[in-house]
Coordinates of C-alpha atoms and ligand atoms in Angstrom, one line a residue:
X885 CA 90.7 215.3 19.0
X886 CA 90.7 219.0 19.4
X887 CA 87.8 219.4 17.3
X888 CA 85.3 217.4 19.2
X889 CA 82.6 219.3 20.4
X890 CA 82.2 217.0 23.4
X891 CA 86.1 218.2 24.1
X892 CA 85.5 221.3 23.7
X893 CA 82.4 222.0 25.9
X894 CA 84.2 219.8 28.6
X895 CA 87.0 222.4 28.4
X896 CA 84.9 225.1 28.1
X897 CA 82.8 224.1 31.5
X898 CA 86.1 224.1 33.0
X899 CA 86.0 227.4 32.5
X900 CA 89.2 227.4 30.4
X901 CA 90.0 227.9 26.3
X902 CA 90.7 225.3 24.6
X903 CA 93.8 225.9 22.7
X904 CA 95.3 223.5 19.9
X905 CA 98.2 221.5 21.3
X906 CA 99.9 218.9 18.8
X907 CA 101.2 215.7 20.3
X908 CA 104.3 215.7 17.9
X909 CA 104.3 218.9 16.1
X910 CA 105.6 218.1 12.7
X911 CA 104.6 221.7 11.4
X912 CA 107.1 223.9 14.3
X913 CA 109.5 222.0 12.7
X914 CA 109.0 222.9 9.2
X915 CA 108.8 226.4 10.0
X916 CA 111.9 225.9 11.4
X917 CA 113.6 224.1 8.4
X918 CA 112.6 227.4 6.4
X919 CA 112.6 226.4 2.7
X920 CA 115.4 223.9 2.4
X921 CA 112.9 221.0 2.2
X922 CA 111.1 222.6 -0.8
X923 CA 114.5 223.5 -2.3
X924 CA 115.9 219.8 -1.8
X925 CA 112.5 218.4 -3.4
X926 CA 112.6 220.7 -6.5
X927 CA 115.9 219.8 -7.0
X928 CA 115.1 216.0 -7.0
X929 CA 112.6 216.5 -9.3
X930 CA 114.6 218.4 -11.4
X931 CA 117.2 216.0 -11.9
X932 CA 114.0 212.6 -12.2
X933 CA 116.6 210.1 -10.5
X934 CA 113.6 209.1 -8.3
X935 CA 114.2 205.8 -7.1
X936 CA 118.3 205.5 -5.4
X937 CA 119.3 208.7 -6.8
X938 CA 122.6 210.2 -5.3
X939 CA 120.7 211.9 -2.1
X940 CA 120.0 208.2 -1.2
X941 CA 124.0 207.7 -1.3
X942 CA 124.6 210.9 0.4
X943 CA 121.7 210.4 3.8
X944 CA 124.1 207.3 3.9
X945 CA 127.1 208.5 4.3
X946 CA 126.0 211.1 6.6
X947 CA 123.9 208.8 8.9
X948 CA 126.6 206.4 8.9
X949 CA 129.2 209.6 9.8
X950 CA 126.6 210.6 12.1
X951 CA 126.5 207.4 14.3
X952 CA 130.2 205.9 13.5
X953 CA 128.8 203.2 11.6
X954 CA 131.0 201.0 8.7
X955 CA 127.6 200.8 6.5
X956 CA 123.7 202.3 6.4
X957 CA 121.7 201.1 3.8
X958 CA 118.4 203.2 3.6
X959 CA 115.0 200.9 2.7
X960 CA 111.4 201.6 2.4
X961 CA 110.4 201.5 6.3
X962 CA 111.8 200.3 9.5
X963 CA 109.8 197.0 9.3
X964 CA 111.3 196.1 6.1
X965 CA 114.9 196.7 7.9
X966 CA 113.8 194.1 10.1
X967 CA 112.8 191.4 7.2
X968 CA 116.3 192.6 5.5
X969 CA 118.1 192.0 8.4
X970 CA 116.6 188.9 9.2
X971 CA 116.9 187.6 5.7
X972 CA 120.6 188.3 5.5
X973 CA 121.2 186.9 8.6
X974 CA 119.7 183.4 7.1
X975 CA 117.2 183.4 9.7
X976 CA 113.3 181.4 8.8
X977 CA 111.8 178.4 8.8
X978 CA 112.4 176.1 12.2
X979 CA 114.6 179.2 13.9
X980 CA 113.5 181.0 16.9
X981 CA 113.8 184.9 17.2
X982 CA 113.3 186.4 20.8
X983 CA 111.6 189.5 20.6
X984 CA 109.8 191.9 23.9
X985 CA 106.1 191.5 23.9
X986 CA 106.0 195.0 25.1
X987 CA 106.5 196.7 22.2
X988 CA 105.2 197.8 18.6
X989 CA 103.5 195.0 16.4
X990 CA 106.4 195.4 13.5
X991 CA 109.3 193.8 15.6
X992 CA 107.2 190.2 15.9
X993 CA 105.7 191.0 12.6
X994 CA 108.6 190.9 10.6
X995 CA 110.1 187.6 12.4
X996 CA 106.7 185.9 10.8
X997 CA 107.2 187.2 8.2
X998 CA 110.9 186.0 7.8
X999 CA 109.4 182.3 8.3
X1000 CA 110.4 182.0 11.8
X1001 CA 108.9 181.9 15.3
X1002 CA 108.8 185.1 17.5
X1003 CA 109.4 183.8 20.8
X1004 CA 107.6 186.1 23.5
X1005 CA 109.8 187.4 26.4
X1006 CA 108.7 190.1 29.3
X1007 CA 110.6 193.5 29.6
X1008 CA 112.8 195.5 32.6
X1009 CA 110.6 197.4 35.0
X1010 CA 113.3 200.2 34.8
X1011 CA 113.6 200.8 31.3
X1012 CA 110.7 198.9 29.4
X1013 CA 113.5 197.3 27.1
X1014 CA 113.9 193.5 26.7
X1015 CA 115.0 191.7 30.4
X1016 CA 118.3 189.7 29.8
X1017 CA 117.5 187.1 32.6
X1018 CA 113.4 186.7 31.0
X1019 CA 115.5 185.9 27.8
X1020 CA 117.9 183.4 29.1
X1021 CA 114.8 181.4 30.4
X1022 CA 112.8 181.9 27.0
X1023 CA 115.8 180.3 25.3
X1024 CA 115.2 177.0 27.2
X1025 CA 111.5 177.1 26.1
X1026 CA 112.6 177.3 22.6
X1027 CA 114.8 174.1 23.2
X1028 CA 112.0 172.4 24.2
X1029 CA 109.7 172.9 21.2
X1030 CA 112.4 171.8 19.0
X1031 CA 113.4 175.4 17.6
X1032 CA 116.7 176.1 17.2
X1033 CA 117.1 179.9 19.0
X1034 CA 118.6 181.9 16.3
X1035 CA 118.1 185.4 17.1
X1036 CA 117.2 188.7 19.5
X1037 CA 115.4 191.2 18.8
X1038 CA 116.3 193.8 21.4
X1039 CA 113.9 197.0 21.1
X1040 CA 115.2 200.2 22.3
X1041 CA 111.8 201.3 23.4
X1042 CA 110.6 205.3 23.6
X1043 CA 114.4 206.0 22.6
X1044 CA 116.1 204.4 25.8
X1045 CA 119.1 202.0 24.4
X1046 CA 118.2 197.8 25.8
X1047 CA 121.0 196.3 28.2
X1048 CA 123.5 196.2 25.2
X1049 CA 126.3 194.4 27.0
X1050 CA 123.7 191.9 29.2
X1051 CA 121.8 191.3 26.2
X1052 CA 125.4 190.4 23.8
X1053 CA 126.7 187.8 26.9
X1054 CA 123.5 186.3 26.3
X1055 CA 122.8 186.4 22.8
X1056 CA 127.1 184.7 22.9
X1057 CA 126.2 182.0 25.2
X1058 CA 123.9 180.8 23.1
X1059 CA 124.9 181.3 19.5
X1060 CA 122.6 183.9 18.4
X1061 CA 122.5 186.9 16.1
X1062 CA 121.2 189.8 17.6
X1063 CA 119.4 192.8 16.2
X1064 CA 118.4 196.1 17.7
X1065 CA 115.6 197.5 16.3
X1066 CA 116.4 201.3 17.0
X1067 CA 112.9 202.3 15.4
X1068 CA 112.5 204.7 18.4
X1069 CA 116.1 205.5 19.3
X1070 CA 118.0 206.5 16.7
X1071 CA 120.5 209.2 18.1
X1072 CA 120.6 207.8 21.1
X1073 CA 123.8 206.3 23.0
X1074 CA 124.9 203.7 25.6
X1075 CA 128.0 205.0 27.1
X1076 CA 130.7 206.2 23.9
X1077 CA 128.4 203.6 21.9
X1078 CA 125.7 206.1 19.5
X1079 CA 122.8 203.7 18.6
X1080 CA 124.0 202.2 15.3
X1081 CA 127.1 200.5 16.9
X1082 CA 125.3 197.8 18.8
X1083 CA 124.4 193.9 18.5
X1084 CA 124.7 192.6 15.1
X1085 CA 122.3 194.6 12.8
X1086 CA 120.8 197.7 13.6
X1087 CA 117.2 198.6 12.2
X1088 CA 115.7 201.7 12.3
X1089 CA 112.6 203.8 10.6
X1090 CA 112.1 208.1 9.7
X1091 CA 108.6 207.3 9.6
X1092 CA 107.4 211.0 10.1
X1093 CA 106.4 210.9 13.9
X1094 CA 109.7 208.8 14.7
X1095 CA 112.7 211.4 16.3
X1096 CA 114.1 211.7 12.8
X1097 CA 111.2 211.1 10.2
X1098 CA 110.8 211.7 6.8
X1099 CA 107.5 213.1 4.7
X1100 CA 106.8 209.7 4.2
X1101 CA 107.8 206.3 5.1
X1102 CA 111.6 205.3 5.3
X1103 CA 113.7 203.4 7.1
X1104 CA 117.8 201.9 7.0
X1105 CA 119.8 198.8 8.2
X1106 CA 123.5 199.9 9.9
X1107 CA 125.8 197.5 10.5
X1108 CA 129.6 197.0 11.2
X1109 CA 129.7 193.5 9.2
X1110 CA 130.3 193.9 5.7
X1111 CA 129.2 190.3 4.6
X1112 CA 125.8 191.6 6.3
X1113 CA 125.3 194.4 4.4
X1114 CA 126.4 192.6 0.8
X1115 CA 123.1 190.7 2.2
X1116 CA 121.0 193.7 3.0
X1117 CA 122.0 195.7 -0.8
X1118 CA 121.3 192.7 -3.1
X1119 CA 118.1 191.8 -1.1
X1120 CA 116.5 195.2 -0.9
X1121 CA 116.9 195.0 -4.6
X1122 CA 114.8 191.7 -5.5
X1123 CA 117.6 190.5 -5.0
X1124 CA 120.3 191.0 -7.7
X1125 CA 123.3 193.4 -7.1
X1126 CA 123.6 196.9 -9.1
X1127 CA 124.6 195.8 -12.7
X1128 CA 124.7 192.1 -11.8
X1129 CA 123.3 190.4 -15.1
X1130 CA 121.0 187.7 -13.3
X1131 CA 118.8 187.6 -9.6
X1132 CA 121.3 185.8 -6.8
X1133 CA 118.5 185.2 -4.2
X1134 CA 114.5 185.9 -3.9
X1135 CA 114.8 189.5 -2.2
X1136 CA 112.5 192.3 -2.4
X1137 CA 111.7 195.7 -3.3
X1138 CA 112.7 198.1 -0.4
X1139 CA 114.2 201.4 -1.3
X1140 CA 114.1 204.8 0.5
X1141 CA 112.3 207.0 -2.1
X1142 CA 114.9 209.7 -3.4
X1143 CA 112.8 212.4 -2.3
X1144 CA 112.4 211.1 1.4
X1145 CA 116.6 211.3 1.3
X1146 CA 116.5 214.8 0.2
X1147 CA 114.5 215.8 3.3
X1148 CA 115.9 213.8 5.6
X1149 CA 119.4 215.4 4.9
X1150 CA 117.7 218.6 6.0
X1151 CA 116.2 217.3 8.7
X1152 CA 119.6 215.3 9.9
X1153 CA 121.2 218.6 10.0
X1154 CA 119.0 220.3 12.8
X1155 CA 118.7 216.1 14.5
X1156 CA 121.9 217.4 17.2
X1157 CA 119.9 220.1 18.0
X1158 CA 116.7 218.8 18.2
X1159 CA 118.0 215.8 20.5
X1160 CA 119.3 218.7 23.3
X1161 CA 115.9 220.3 23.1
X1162 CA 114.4 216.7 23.7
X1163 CA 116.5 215.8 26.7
X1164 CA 115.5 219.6 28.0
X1165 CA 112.1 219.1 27.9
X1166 CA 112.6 215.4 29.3
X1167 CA 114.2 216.9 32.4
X1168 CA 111.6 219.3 32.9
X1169 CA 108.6 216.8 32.5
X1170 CA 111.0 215.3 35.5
X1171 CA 111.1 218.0 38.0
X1172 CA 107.5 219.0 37.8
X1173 CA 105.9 215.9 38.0
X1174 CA 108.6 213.2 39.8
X1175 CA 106.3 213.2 42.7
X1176 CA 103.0 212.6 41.5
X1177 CA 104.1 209.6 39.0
X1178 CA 106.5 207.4 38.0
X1179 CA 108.7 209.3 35.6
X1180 CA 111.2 207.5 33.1
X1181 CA 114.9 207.4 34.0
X1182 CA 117.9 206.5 32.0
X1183 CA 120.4 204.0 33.1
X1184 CA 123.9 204.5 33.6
X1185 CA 125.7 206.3 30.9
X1186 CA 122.6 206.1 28.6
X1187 CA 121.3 208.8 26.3
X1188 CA 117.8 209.0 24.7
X1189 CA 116.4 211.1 22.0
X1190 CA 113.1 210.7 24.1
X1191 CA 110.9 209.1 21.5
X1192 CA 107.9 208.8 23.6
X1193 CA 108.3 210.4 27.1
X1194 CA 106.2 207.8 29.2
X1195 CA 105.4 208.3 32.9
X1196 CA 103.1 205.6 34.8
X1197 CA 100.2 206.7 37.0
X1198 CA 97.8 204.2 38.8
X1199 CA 95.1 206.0 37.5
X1200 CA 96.3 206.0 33.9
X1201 CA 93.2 206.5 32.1
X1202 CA 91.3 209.0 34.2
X1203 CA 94.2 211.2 33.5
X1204 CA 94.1 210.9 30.2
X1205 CA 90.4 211.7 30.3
X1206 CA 91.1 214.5 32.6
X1207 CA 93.7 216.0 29.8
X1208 CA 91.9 215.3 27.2
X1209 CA 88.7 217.3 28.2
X1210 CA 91.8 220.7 28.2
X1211 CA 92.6 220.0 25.2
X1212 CA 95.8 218.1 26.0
X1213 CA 96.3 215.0 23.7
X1214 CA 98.0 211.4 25.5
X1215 CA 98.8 208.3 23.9
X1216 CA 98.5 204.6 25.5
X1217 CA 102.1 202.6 23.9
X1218 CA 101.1 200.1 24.5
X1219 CA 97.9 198.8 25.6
X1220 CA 98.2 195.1 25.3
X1221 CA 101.3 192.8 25.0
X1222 CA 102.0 191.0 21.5
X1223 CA 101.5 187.9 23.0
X1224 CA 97.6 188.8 23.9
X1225 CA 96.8 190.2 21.0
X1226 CA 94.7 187.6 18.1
X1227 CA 97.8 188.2 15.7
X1228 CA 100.5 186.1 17.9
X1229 CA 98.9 184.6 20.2
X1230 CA 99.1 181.3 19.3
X1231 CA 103.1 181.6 19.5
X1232 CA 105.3 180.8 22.5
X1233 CA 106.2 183.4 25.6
X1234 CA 109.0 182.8 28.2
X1235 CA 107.8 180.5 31.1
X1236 CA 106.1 181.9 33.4
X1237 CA 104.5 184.9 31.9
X1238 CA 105.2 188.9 31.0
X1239 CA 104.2 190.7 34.6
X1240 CA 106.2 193.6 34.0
X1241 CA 104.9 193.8 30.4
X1242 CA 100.8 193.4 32.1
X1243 CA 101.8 195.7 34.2
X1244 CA 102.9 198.6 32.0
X1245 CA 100.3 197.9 29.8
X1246 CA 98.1 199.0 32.6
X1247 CA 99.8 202.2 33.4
X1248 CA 101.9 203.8 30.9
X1249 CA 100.8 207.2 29.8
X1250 CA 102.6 209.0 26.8
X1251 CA 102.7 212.7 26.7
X1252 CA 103.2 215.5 23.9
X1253 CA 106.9 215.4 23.2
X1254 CA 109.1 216.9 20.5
X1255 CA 111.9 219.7 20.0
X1256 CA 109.5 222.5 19.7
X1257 CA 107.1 221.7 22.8
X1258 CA 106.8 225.4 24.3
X1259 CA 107.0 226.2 28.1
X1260 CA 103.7 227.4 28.1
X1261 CA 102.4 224.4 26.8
X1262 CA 104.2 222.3 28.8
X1263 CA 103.6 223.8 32.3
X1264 CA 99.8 223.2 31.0
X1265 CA 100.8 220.1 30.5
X1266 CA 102.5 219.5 33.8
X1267 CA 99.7 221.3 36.1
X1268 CA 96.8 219.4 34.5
X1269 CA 98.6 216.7 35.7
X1270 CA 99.0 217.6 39.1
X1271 CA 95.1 218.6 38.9
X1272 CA 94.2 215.6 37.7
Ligands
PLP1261 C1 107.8 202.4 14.2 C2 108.4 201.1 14.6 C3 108.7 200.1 13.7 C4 108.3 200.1 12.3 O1 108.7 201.2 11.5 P1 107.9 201.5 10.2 O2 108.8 202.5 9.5 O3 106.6 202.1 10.6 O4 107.7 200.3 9.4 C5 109.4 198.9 14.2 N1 109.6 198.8 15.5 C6 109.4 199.7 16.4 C7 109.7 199.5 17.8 C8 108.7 200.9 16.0 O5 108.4 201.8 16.9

């Protein structure tokens, strides 16, 4: 985007310079990580234990320390952690699985995948995340085409943790697992509950733009249950445990490379740090633009790691053109529900429709955010805003 010329003379008649400005800027934080990453690669190669060698066991350990969970097991990418999780939860053909429509293609993807139905069901106005009451109603629609309603998938989206203990009474009521996919939210807490500890099954991805990313694609399953996470290990290895002479069940192959676990123990170390910096510049996104737009807050107790930092503006994609002309890169997440888009739409959404989900799709604006946005930047940021 910076190098368009169109951009650029836009920028240029506005009489200012356009300077490079990274909407998450993966290269601050390697400068910051020094050379441990290239240390922690050679060393994997050193050793040639490239596929679940002891790095893999150690990023588990420590995630699981990290976020005060009984078991992480690391996979290939946070959609796969969906599919394992669904799988070992016994969930497919003839069961329905409840998932936002405002959200990221993998969560509903995955549920097809799994042989189920994804259900569609609108989100909170406050927080984007799944709505508790939208579910209970989406449950009865289920009923009626003869599904049996097996699952939630509850989506902590841009970071902010779902309505954990709404979203359990419900999921109790009526018999159903539920799953958080903490893609986006990882490091984040409800209350003295870190993201990890919630629901069922937790899923997560370190897909290299996510808060804590990898060089690559990754993801993990955490859970609390350990018949769960027998499930998850013998299924993310076709399906036969370590050493096991014969193949218990048709899994498949989803492993975090070794290297990926090498750097993401370096990155885990600087995560604490990186997560303050995030909430610093979330609070300062607040205060200078609170008045001009409708700026994200967390609910009671909550804690994010500020995935996305999303305001909404009526004229959502003039601003965007206004920015982009200085140089200032935004992102639309998302632009259309699921349940609109030619991939799903043939399956079944809560009675009634999404109107919060419409409605952010209209007006949600994501700007730059990560640990090493500067000031500078950032008050550019802000007063373009204000211009625009
Ligand atoms: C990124 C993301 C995923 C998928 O993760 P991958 O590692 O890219 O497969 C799933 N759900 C949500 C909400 C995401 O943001």
């Amino acid at each position: 985007m910076r190098d368009d010329p169109a951009t650029k003379a836009d920028a240029l008649a506005a009489g200012r310079r356009p300077a490079a400005m990274a909407f998450v800027d993966l290269q601050a934080q390697r400068r910051r990580l020094g050379t441990g990453v290239e240390r922690a690669i050679a060393r994997v190669l050193d050793r040639g234990s490239f596929i679940m060698g002891p790095e893999v066991v150690e990023l588990e350990r420590r995630l699981a320390a990290f976020c005060g969970a009984r078991h992480v097991l690391a996979c290939a990418n946070g959609t796969d952690a969906l599919i394992l999780s669904l799988l070992a939860g016994g969930i497919g053909r003839g069961d329905a699985v409840f998932v936002p429509t405002f959200t990221f293609a993998a969560t509903a993807e995955a549920v097809v995948l799994a042989g189920a139905t994804p259900v569609f069901v609108d989100v909170l106005e406050s927080s984007a995340t799944i709505d508790p009451a939208s579910l209970d109603t989406a449950v009865g629609r289920a009923r009626t085409l003869h599904l049996r309603a097996a699952a939630v998938i509850a989506v902590d989206l841009f970071g902010h943790p779902a309505d954990y203990p709404a979203l359990e009474a419900v999921a109790r009521k009526h018999g159903m697992m539920l799953i958080a996919d903490a893609a986006q939210s990882f490091g984040s807490a409800l209350g003295s509950r870190p993201v990890g500890t919630m629901g069922d099954i937790v899923t997560t991805s370190f897909y290299p733009a996510k808060p804590l990313g990898c060089y690559g694609d990754g993801g993990a399953v955490i859970t609390d249950d350990d018949g769960l996470a027998d499930r998850v290990r013998i299924m993310r290895l076709h399906g036969r445990a370590a050493h096991a002479p014969e193949h218990s069940c048709v899994g498949l192959n989803s492993r975090l490379d070794t290297i990926q676990a090498a750097i993401l123990i370096e990155k885990l170390a600087i995560f604490p740090d990186e997560i303050a910096a995030r909430q610093r510049i979330a609070d300062r996104y607040a205060a200078g633009l609170h008045d001009i737009a409708r700026v994200p807050t967390l609910a009671p107790g909550a804690r994010s790691v500020w995935a996305q930092y999303t305001i909404r503006l009526r004229d959502r994609d003039l601003a965007a053109a206004r920015l982009a002309a200085l140089g200032i890169p935004t992102a639309v997440y998302y632009a259309r529900p699921l349940h609109r888009q030619a991939a799903f739409h043939l399956f079944p959404t809560v009675p009634g429709g999404s109107p919060v989900s419409d409605h952010l799709c209209e007006t949600v604006l994501s700007l730059p955010m990560h640990a090493y946005l500067s000031v500078e930047d950032q008050d550019r940021i802000i007063a373009a805003l204000r211009s625009a």
